[in-house]
């Protein structure tokens, strides 16, 4: 192991308080880190870059467990890379969240009995900016609570001036390359938010509805169609059948009457129709269904819109002015009265799309909108992964990515909102259409006006990896920190965000993808694996747990559950356990400082070390190598678990305990062990720091006198291994563990001392007799010693005199009773398993349960008999 250059003490070590109080430590520590600029990134630095962008949280949001989870993982990665000597940039910022933010401000206006239309567009946008300044961005303070090591001086907002210029620039380029166009097509419309939303903002769930079969036409010239949306029949302009369906071949090209309307509509043949589904005939409503729209395009059918933006019926007198659901019931009733209903199925469970923002049922609607032609962009995004330019981790997630980008439909990017990046297109009095770049003057004069729509929020967040670095300007930051090293994000936004960034990054940055690796994680769930939700009553505010147990405890719990691409269960008991771990680190370091543990000077030569010293240094190096490999594979759960067990089990529970006798004895061996203990704690604290930054900062600076563990060197594997020492200590551990188990079996209290004779001479454990006696509470033999129990373990013999420690007769009686019960259990299980008639009738799970009982009984009999054999004879 090499000495850390920053470990020279600048002042005598201070004594640690008896207890760790996170609330007193975390806030001041974080502010000190920020003030000293540890998290800032210098574009002029010659260090190799490591860049990660924060998935920008909504300006309306607050820190939830999903944020805390994701931020913990990113922070761990960036803290380690910073310690490894990289110029590390964790780019912070927030998303303007068009629909969500507009909804928040409109609700505020509603309390004043006003709408955005009362204010007008310009005043409303000013009102949103004012709200953003006063109330938005509370998540920034919560990120500080969590310990996020972001470059705060570089914080960006998707509506700030620089990012707005990036949005306008890429819109203009895509438009000029004919990759953005305006067309009337079917979109997902939210009647509550009054805007189009993209396919990925539609949440599907099974709803109870109705399936109504309606007869169109009369007699032999009639066709039955089924629908869950009877209200849309008012806009039907055809009935479609499959070209090869013999049942309807004679009707193709004819017209039939559309009930209730008096209109006649054609019967068309289209290969899209499934002849095996239902009656093999479908109603065609081009203005209210995406598939019907395509059929209408192929057959030159008119598209009749029957609802307005509020989903209120606008045609056919009797139903005009009714909400779509009111109209559905009224139309079915009218069809029933007219004898047109063939069958009705209620409830009919089917998948229905809902707005992800307000949960309103989506209405497919024909509308003039702006679109991105994604074909060539999506192909490039797929090829980047196929060609190895970008790695998706875990690899099994690649299939989901390809399934998405290989089948992308053109992306509707216009939104009927006022808050957002307004589409940079102007319309002239004579039908002119002009797209304006950021450095161009928009046309002016009578009759010219800008498009009223704004861009989809994901349009601007898709530019995030390079717009935050100053693009379209060729800045030093862009040259230094693009592409990002890794993107850490949830698999749930693989399609929302990752694919958008891939398409735009490859397009804008000359084929260079926005990141080299996409590391996908799962969703946080409760301890039973159930999705967290306010409606379920299991949602948790992470600030509550941080207040109660400390930020380190929450972070460590989240990291220990983070297996790549897998959902993460979490419960309060687990956070409490992580708090106990932080306390264990604190107490062990406090003990070490009180006993003179030091980092001064180089490590002693191995020849001067005890086997215990060599063992822990050998294990330390193995753990350094293991943790490095796991970090590089994004195995946060495994690396956290490895550190937990090494620190708690090996360092604190074994090495510290074994060292106590050495410290008590004093001399050269004690001085060597003090230096080894200091080294082990120094390295262990640095290994733990990226995941639990606060407690490790306090302890490391106290132990070493260094400025900050944030800027300390990341530990390196020195290559030191000592297999013989590891084997020796493993043998010692097995002896101590076995005797402890025997003591517990005999009912001895942990601190109860008993006389013992140890036969260690001539074995590798001879130097450890003092430690064995201290850890096992074993007194010297003394006069009148009688070996009432002898344990041969791992080549050594431990003889105990229990005559004064337990009531042997009572213990024999208790064990005999337990043995009889176990033997009876075994006998009953064997009888059932030997009964052929029982085995023939019993379910497999019942038989398996009895086999398990038999195995447990046999195990109990062996254990109890061993305890009896070890007791003194009467």
PDB file of C-alpha atoms in Angstrom, residues 242-430:
ATOM      1  CA  UNK A 242     -60.682  -7.763 -45.583  1.00  0.00           C
ATOM      2  CA  UNK A 243     -60.271  -8.169 -49.372  1.00  0.00           C
ATOM      3  CA  UNK A 244     -60.303 -11.981 -49.062  1.00  0.00           C
ATOM      4  CA  UNK A 245     -63.328 -12.247 -46.771  1.00  0.00           C
ATOM      5  CA  UNK A 246     -65.960 -14.148 -48.803  1.00  0.00           C
ATOM      6  CA  UNK A 247     -68.762 -13.055 -46.466  1.00  0.00           C
ATOM      7  CA  UNK A 248     -68.563  -9.449 -47.602  1.00  0.00           C
ATOM      8  CA  UNK A 249     -67.046  -9.635 -51.081  1.00  0.00           C
ATOM      9  CA  UNK A 250     -70.407  -8.862 -52.697  1.00  0.00           C
ATOM     10  CA  UNK A 251     -70.725  -5.658 -50.670  1.00  0.00           C
ATOM     11  CA  UNK A 252     -67.327  -4.143 -51.420  1.00  0.00           C
ATOM     12  CA  UNK A 253     -67.894  -1.019 -53.542  1.00  0.00           C
ATOM     13  CA  UNK A 254     -71.504  -0.594 -52.434  1.00  0.00           C
ATOM     14  CA  UNK A 255     -72.898   1.906 -49.968  1.00  0.00           C
ATOM     15  CA  UNK A 256     -74.915   1.347 -46.790  1.00  0.00           C
ATOM     16  CA  UNK A 257     -76.765   3.745 -44.544  1.00  0.00           C
ATOM     17  CA  UNK A 258     -75.070   5.037 -41.405  1.00  0.00           C
ATOM     18  CA  UNK A 259     -77.691   4.843 -38.616  1.00  0.00           C
ATOM     19  CA  UNK A 260     -79.029   8.023 -37.008  1.00  0.00           C
ATOM     20  CA  UNK A 261     -77.397  10.297 -39.569  1.00  0.00           C
ATOM     21  CA  UNK A 262     -79.111   9.592 -42.886  1.00  0.00           C
ATOM     22  CA  UNK A 263     -75.699   9.535 -44.573  1.00  0.00           C
ATOM     23  CA  UNK A 264     -74.640   6.708 -46.865  1.00  0.00           C
ATOM     24  CA  UNK A 265     -71.075   5.419 -46.551  1.00  0.00           C
ATOM     25  CA  UNK A 266     -69.051   3.001 -48.734  1.00  0.00           C
ATOM     26  CA  UNK A 267     -67.881  -0.515 -47.921  1.00  0.00           C
ATOM     27  CA  UNK A 268     -64.144  -0.720 -48.680  1.00  0.00           C
ATOM     28  CA  UNK A 269     -61.686  -3.617 -48.756  1.00  0.00           C
ATOM     29  CA  UNK A 270     -58.510  -3.095 -46.719  1.00  0.00           C
ATOM     30  CA  UNK A 271     -55.821  -5.579 -45.663  1.00  0.00           C
ATOM     31  CA  UNK A 272     -55.559  -3.946 -42.225  1.00  0.00           C
ATOM     32  CA  UNK A 273     -58.831  -5.595 -41.165  1.00  0.00           C
ATOM     33  CA  UNK A 274     -58.537  -8.887 -39.270  1.00  0.00           C
ATOM     34  CA  UNK A 275     -61.268 -11.207 -40.639  1.00  0.00           C
ATOM     35  CA  UNK A 276     -60.943 -13.435 -37.559  1.00  0.00           C
ATOM     36  CA  UNK A 277     -61.721 -10.681 -35.065  1.00  0.00           C
ATOM     37  CA  UNK A 278     -65.372 -10.071 -34.217  1.00  0.00           C
ATOM     38  CA  UNK A 279     -67.567  -9.924 -37.285  1.00  0.00           C
ATOM     39  CA  UNK A 280     -64.616  -9.251 -39.581  1.00  0.00           C
ATOM     40  CA  UNK A 281     -65.962  -5.754 -40.337  1.00  0.00           C
ATOM     41  CA  UNK A 282     -64.884  -2.466 -38.743  1.00  0.00           C
ATOM     42  CA  UNK A 283     -66.305   1.044 -38.723  1.00  0.00           C
ATOM     43  CA  UNK A 284     -63.921   3.644 -40.136  1.00  0.00           C
ATOM     44  CA  UNK A 285     -63.697   7.032 -38.378  1.00  0.00           C
ATOM     45  CA  UNK A 286     -60.677   8.779 -39.929  1.00  0.00           C
ATOM     46  CA  UNK A 287     -60.856  11.872 -37.709  1.00  0.00           C
ATOM     47  CA  UNK A 288     -60.867   9.952 -34.409  1.00  0.00           C
ATOM     48  CA  UNK A 289     -58.694   6.843 -34.755  1.00  0.00           C
ATOM     49  CA  UNK A 290     -55.089   6.493 -35.986  1.00  0.00           C
ATOM     50  CA  UNK A 291     -55.689   3.198 -37.814  1.00  0.00           C
ATOM     51  CA  UNK A 292     -58.877   4.519 -39.354  1.00  0.00           C
ATOM     52  CA  UNK A 293     -56.979   7.614 -40.461  1.00  0.00           C
ATOM     53  CA  UNK A 294     -54.527   5.403 -42.386  1.00  0.00           C
ATOM     54  CA  UNK A 295     -57.414   3.493 -43.981  1.00  0.00           C
ATOM     55  CA  UNK A 296     -58.999   6.817 -44.900  1.00  0.00           C
ATOM     56  CA  UNK A 297     -55.766   7.969 -46.533  1.00  0.00           C
ATOM     57  CA  UNK A 298     -55.542   4.790 -48.609  1.00  0.00           C
ATOM     58  CA  UNK A 299     -59.168   5.027 -49.802  1.00  0.00           C
ATOM     59  CA  UNK A 300     -59.464   8.808 -50.080  1.00  0.00           C
ATOM     60  CA  UNK A 301     -62.189   8.957 -47.441  1.00  0.00           C
ATOM     61  CA  UNK A 302     -63.334  12.252 -45.885  1.00  0.00           C
ATOM     62  CA  UNK A 303     -62.457  12.866 -42.209  1.00  0.00           C
ATOM     63  CA  UNK A 304     -65.360  14.270 -40.193  1.00  0.00           C
ATOM     64  CA  UNK A 305     -64.501  15.633 -36.756  1.00  0.00           C
ATOM     65  CA  UNK A 306     -67.414  15.190 -34.354  1.00  0.00           C
ATOM     66  CA  UNK A 307     -65.868  16.578 -31.121  1.00  0.00           C
ATOM     67  CA  UNK A 308     -64.252  19.830 -30.097  1.00  0.00           C
ATOM     68  CA  UNK A 309     -61.120  20.269 -27.972  1.00  0.00           C
ATOM     69  CA  UNK A 310     -63.121  19.633 -24.780  1.00  0.00           C
ATOM     70  CA  UNK A 311     -64.410  16.295 -26.174  1.00  0.00           C
ATOM     71  CA  UNK A 312     -67.917  17.754 -26.597  1.00  0.00           C
ATOM     72  CA  UNK A 313     -70.013  16.593 -29.580  1.00  0.00           C
ATOM     73  CA  UNK A 314     -70.253  19.269 -32.279  1.00  0.00           C
ATOM     74  CA  UNK A 315     -72.513  17.579 -34.897  1.00  0.00           C
ATOM     75  CA  UNK A 316     -75.960  16.041 -35.297  1.00  0.00           C
ATOM     76  CA  UNK A 317     -78.584  18.009 -33.410  1.00  0.00           C
ATOM     77  CA  UNK A 318     -79.862  15.560 -30.753  1.00  0.00           C
ATOM     78  CA  UNK A 319     -76.347  14.916 -29.424  1.00  0.00           C
ATOM     79  CA  UNK A 320     -74.720  18.263 -30.056  1.00  0.00           C
ATOM     80  CA  UNK A 321     -73.308  19.842 -26.892  1.00  0.00           C
ATOM     81  CA  UNK A 322     -73.070  16.556 -24.985  1.00  0.00           C
ATOM     82  CA  UNK A 323     -69.819  15.414 -23.399  1.00  0.00           C
ATOM     83  CA  UNK A 324     -68.402  12.333 -25.128  1.00  0.00           C
ATOM     84  CA  UNK A 325     -69.437   9.982 -22.301  1.00  0.00           C
ATOM     85  CA  UNK A 326     -72.936  11.484 -22.109  1.00  0.00           C
ATOM     86  CA  UNK A 327     -73.192  11.180 -25.887  1.00  0.00           C
ATOM     87  CA  UNK A 328     -72.101   7.536 -25.763  1.00  0.00           C
ATOM     88  CA  UNK A 329     -75.067   6.571 -23.577  1.00  0.00           C
ATOM     89  CA  UNK A 330     -77.498   8.739 -25.550  1.00  0.00           C
ATOM     90  CA  UNK A 331     -76.392   7.314 -28.910  1.00  0.00           C
ATOM     91  CA  UNK A 332     -76.597   3.700 -27.702  1.00  0.00           C
ATOM     92  CA  UNK A 333     -80.095   4.420 -26.381  1.00  0.00           C
ATOM     93  CA  UNK A 334     -81.130   5.944 -29.727  1.00  0.00           C
ATOM     94  CA  UNK A 335     -79.681   2.959 -31.648  1.00  0.00           C
ATOM     95  CA  UNK A 336     -81.457   0.557 -29.329  1.00  0.00           C
ATOM     96  CA  UNK A 337     -84.746   2.356 -29.926  1.00  0.00           C
ATOM     97  CA  UNK A 338     -84.113   2.118 -33.666  1.00  0.00           C
ATOM     98  CA  UNK A 339     -83.508  -1.644 -33.441  1.00  0.00           C
ATOM     99  CA  UNK A 340     -79.868  -1.300 -34.452  1.00  0.00           C
ATOM    100  CA  UNK A 341     -78.217  -2.841 -31.381  1.00  0.00           C
ATOM    101  CA  UNK A 342     -77.349  -6.505 -31.992  1.00  0.00           C
ATOM    102  CA  UNK A 343     -75.583  -7.095 -28.659  1.00  0.00           C
ATOM    103  CA  UNK A 344     -74.195  -5.225 -25.678  1.00  0.00           C
ATOM    104  CA  UNK A 345     -71.415  -6.442 -23.393  1.00  0.00           C
ATOM    105  CA  UNK A 346     -70.958  -4.737 -20.020  1.00  0.00           C
ATOM    106  CA  UNK A 347     -68.578  -4.503 -18.315  1.00  0.00           C
ATOM    107  CA  UNK A 348     -66.079  -4.905 -21.126  1.00  0.00           C
ATOM    108  CA  UNK A 349     -62.533  -4.583 -19.814  1.00  0.00           C
ATOM    109  CA  UNK A 350     -60.186  -3.069 -22.369  1.00  0.00           C
ATOM    110  CA  UNK A 351     -56.971  -1.038 -22.492  1.00  0.00           C
ATOM    111  CA  UNK A 352     -57.580   2.709 -22.498  1.00  0.00           C
ATOM    112  CA  UNK A 353     -55.031   5.517 -22.840  1.00  0.00           C
ATOM    113  CA  UNK A 354     -54.834   8.223 -20.182  1.00  0.00           C
ATOM    114  CA  UNK A 355     -52.894  11.467 -19.951  1.00  0.00           C
ATOM    115  CA  UNK A 356     -49.814  10.821 -17.813  1.00  0.00           C
ATOM    116  CA  UNK A 357     -50.198  14.303 -16.270  1.00  0.00           C
ATOM    117  CA  UNK A 358     -53.863  14.539 -15.304  1.00  0.00           C
ATOM    118  CA  UNK A 359     -55.095  10.926 -15.890  1.00  0.00           C
ATOM    119  CA  UNK A 360     -57.903  12.087 -18.215  1.00  0.00           C
ATOM    120  CA  UNK A 361     -58.892   9.592 -20.917  1.00  0.00           C
ATOM    121  CA  UNK A 362     -57.079  10.464 -24.138  1.00  0.00           C
ATOM    122  CA  UNK A 363     -59.099  11.286 -27.242  1.00  0.00           C
ATOM    123  CA  UNK A 364     -57.516  10.487 -30.635  1.00  0.00           C
ATOM    124  CA  UNK A 365     -58.150  13.598 -32.709  1.00  0.00           C
ATOM    125  CA  UNK A 366     -57.348  14.818 -36.202  1.00  0.00           C
ATOM    126  CA  UNK A 367     -55.298  17.961 -35.812  1.00  0.00           C
ATOM    127  CA  UNK A 368     -52.799  20.168 -37.630  1.00  0.00           C
ATOM    128  CA  UNK A 369     -49.514  19.729 -35.772  1.00  0.00           C
ATOM    129  CA  UNK A 370     -45.740  19.887 -36.135  1.00  0.00           C
ATOM    130  CA  UNK A 371     -43.864  16.601 -36.530  1.00  0.00           C
ATOM    131  CA  UNK A 372     -40.309  15.268 -36.556  1.00  0.00           C
ATOM    132  CA  UNK A 373     -39.618  12.754 -39.315  1.00  0.00           C
ATOM    133  CA  UNK A 374     -37.841  10.240 -37.100  1.00  0.00           C
ATOM    134  CA  UNK A 375     -36.926   7.576 -39.673  1.00  0.00           C
ATOM    135  CA  UNK A 376     -33.292   8.566 -40.394  1.00  0.00           C
ATOM    136  CA  UNK A 377     -32.745   9.860 -36.849  1.00  0.00           C
ATOM    137  CA  UNK A 378     -34.027   6.656 -35.244  1.00  0.00           C
ATOM    138  CA  UNK A 379     -31.932   4.510 -37.596  1.00  0.00           C
ATOM    139  CA  UNK A 380     -28.803   6.385 -36.509  1.00  0.00           C
ATOM    140  CA  UNK A 381     -29.793   5.925 -32.856  1.00  0.00           C
ATOM    141  CA  UNK A 382     -30.193   2.178 -33.372  1.00  0.00           C
ATOM    142  CA  UNK A 383     -26.968   1.848 -35.356  1.00  0.00           C
ATOM    143  CA  UNK A 384     -24.971   3.630 -32.632  1.00  0.00           C
ATOM    144  CA  UNK A 385     -25.773   0.790 -30.230  1.00  0.00           C
ATOM    145  CA  UNK A 386     -25.437  -1.971 -32.820  1.00  0.00           C
ATOM    146  CA  UNK A 387     -22.010  -0.688 -33.857  1.00  0.00           C
ATOM    147  CA  UNK A 388     -20.769  -0.428 -30.283  1.00  0.00           C
ATOM    148  CA  UNK A 389     -20.520   3.370 -30.127  1.00  0.00           C
ATOM    149  CA  UNK A 390     -22.934   3.251 -27.200  1.00  0.00           C
ATOM    150  CA  UNK A 391     -23.240   0.436 -24.659  1.00  0.00           C
ATOM    151  CA  UNK A 392     -26.509  -0.264 -22.872  1.00  0.00           C
ATOM    152  CA  UNK A 393     -26.128  -1.783 -19.426  1.00  0.00           C
ATOM    153  CA  UNK A 394     -27.437  -4.288 -18.533  1.00  0.00           C
ATOM    154  CA  UNK A 395     -27.150  -5.748 -22.010  1.00  0.00           C
ATOM    155  CA  UNK A 396     -30.544  -7.465 -21.882  1.00  0.00           C
ATOM    156  CA  UNK A 397     -32.136  -4.002 -22.057  1.00  0.00           C
ATOM    157  CA  UNK A 398     -30.835  -3.596 -25.620  1.00  0.00           C
ATOM    158  CA  UNK A 399     -33.797  -5.537 -27.004  1.00  0.00           C
ATOM    159  CA  UNK A 400     -36.266  -3.077 -25.471  1.00  0.00           C
ATOM    160  CA  UNK A 401     -34.283  -0.211 -26.933  1.00  0.00           C
ATOM    161  CA  UNK A 402     -34.217  -1.724 -30.438  1.00  0.00           C
ATOM    162  CA  UNK A 403     -37.908  -2.640 -30.249  1.00  0.00           C
ATOM    163  CA  UNK A 404     -38.586   1.028 -29.653  1.00  0.00           C
ATOM    164  CA  UNK A 405     -36.224   2.892 -32.006  1.00  0.00           C
ATOM    165  CA  UNK A 406     -36.751   0.420 -34.865  1.00  0.00           C
ATOM    166  CA  UNK A 407     -40.511   1.009 -34.791  1.00  0.00           C
ATOM    167  CA  UNK A 408     -40.759   4.716 -34.025  1.00  0.00           C
ATOM    168  CA  UNK A 409     -43.605   6.703 -35.560  1.00  0.00           C
ATOM    169  CA  UNK A 410     -43.082  10.328 -36.466  1.00  0.00           C
ATOM    170  CA  UNK A 411     -43.000  12.448 -33.322  1.00  0.00           C
ATOM    171  CA  UNK A 412     -45.649  15.101 -32.722  1.00  0.00           C
ATOM    172  CA  UNK A 413     -43.668  17.965 -31.167  1.00  0.00           C
ATOM    173  CA  UNK A 414     -46.232  20.791 -30.985  1.00  0.00           C
ATOM    174  CA  UNK A 415     -48.218  21.494 -27.829  1.00  0.00           C
ATOM    175  CA  UNK A 416     -51.166  23.806 -27.423  1.00  0.00           C
ATOM    176  CA  UNK A 417     -49.691  25.554 -24.395  1.00  0.00           C
ATOM    177  CA  UNK A 418     -48.278  28.967 -23.568  1.00  0.00           C
ATOM    178  CA  UNK A 419     -45.418  27.893 -21.309  1.00  0.00           C
ATOM    179  CA  UNK A 420     -42.519  26.468 -23.297  1.00  0.00           C
ATOM    180  CA  UNK A 421     -40.327  27.137 -26.318  1.00  0.00           C
ATOM    181  CA  UNK A 422     -42.577  28.745 -28.880  1.00  0.00           C
ATOM    182  CA  UNK A 423     -42.304  27.264 -32.355  1.00  0.00           C
ATOM    183  CA  UNK A 424     -40.047  29.609 -34.391  1.00  0.00           C
ATOM    184  CA  UNK A 425     -42.283  29.725 -37.461  1.00  0.00           C
ATOM    185  CA  UNK A 426     -44.078  32.799 -38.828  1.00  0.00           C
ATOM    186  CA  UNK A 427     -47.062  32.833 -41.192  1.00  0.00           C
ATOM    187  CA  UNK A 428     -47.628  35.585 -43.728  1.00  0.00           C
ATOM    188  CA  UNK A 429     -50.826  37.174 -45.062  1.00  0.00           C
ATOM    189  CA  UNK A 430     -50.528  35.295 -48.373  1.00  0.00           C
TER     190      UNK A 430
END
